[in-house]
PDB file of C-alpha atoms in Angstrom:
ATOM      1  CA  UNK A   1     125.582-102.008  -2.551  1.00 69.00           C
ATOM      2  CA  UNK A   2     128.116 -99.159  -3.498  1.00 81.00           C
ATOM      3  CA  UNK A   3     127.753 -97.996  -0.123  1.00 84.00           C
ATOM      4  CA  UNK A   4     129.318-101.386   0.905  1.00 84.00           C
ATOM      5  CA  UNK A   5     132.102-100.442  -1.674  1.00 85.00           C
ATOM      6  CA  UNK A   6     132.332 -97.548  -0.728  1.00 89.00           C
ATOM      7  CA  UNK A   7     133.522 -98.725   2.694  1.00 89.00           C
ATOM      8  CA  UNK A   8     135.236-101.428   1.522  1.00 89.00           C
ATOM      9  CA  UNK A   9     132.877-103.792   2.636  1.00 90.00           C
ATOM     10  CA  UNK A  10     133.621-107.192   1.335  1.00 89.00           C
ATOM     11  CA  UNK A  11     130.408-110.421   0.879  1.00 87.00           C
ATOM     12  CA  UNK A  12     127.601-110.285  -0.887  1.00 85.00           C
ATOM     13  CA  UNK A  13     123.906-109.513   0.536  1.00 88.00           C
ATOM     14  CA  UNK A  14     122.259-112.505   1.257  1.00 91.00           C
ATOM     15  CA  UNK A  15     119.129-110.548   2.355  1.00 94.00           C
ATOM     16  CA  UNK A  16     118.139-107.280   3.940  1.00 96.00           C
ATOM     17  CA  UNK A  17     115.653-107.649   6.756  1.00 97.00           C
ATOM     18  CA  UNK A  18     112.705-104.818   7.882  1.00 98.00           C
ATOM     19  CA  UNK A  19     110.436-105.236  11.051  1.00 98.00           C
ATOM     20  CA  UNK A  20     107.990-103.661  11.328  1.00 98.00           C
ATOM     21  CA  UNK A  21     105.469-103.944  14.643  1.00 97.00           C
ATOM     22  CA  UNK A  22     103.600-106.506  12.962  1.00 97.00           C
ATOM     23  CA  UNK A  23     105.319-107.433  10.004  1.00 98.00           C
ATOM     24  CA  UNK A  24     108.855-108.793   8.822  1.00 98.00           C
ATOM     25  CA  UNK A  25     109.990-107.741   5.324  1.00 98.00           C
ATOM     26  CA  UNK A  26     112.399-109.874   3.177  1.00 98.00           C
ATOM     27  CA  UNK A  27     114.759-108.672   0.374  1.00 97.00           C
ATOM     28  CA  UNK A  28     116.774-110.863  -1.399  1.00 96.00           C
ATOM     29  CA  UNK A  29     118.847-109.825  -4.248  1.00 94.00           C
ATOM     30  CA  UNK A  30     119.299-111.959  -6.836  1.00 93.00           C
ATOM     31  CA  UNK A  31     123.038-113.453  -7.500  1.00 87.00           C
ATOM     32  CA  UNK A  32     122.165-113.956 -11.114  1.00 82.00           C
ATOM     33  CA  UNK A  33     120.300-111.036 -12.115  1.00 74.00           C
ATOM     34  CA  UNK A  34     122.103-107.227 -11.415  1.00 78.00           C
ATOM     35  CA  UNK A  35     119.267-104.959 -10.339  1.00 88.00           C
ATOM     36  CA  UNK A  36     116.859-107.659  -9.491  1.00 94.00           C
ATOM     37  CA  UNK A  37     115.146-109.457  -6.145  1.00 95.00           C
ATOM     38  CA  UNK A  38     112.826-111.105  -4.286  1.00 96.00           C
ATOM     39  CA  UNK A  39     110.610-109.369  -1.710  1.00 98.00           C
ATOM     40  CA  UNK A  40     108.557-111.360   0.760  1.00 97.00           C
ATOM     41  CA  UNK A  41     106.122-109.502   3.471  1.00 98.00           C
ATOM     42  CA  UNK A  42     105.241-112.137   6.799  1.00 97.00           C
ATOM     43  CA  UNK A  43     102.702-111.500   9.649  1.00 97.00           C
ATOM     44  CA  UNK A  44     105.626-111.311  12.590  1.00 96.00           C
ATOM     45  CA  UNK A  45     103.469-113.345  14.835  1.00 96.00           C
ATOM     46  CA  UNK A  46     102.265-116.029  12.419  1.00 97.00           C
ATOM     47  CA  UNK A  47     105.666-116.121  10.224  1.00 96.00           C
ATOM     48  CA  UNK A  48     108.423-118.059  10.557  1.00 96.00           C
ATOM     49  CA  UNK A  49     111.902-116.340   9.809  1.00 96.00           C
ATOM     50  CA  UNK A  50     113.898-118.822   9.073  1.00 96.00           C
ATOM     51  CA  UNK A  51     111.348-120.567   7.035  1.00 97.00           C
ATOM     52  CA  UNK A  52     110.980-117.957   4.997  1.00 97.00           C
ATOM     53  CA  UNK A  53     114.659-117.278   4.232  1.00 96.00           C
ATOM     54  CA  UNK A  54     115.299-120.964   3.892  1.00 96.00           C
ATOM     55  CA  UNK A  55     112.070-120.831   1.078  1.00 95.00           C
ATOM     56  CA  UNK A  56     113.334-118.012  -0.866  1.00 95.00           C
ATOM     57  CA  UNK A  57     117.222-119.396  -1.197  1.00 94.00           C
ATOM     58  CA  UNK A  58     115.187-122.177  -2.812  1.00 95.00           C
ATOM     59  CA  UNK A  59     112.944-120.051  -4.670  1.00 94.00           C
ATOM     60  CA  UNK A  60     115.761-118.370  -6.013  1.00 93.00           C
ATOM     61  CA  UNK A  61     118.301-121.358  -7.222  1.00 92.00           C
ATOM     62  CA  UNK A  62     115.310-122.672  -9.210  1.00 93.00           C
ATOM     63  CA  UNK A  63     114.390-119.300 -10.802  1.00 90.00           C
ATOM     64  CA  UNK A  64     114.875-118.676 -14.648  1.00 86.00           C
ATOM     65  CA  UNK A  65     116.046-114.631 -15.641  1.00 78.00           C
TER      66      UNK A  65
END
């Protein structure tokens, strides 16, 4: 995230994607908590990416920090 200001890089992160051959990483910063996220590993085949990134925006607006 500095390295966005850094650049001048304007938005927030919504999430920060990693594949991996068989595997699909999920990173989700939190909007209400500095410093904090949610991480969710899928199987790439099995998995379903939007699912999962619809699931965790939910996840997260009914967290408690």
């Amino acid at each position: 995230m500095a390295t966005m200001t850094e650049l001048g890089i304007k938005g927030a992160i919504q999430d920060i994607l990693i594949t991996l051959d068989d595997q699909i990483h999920l990173i989700r910063p939190l909007r209400r908590g500095e410093n904090l996220f949610l991480y969710l590993a899928i199987d790439k085949v099995k998995g379903n990416l939007g699912l999962a990134r619809h699931r965790l925006q939910k996840l997260e607006s009914e967290l408690v920090v």
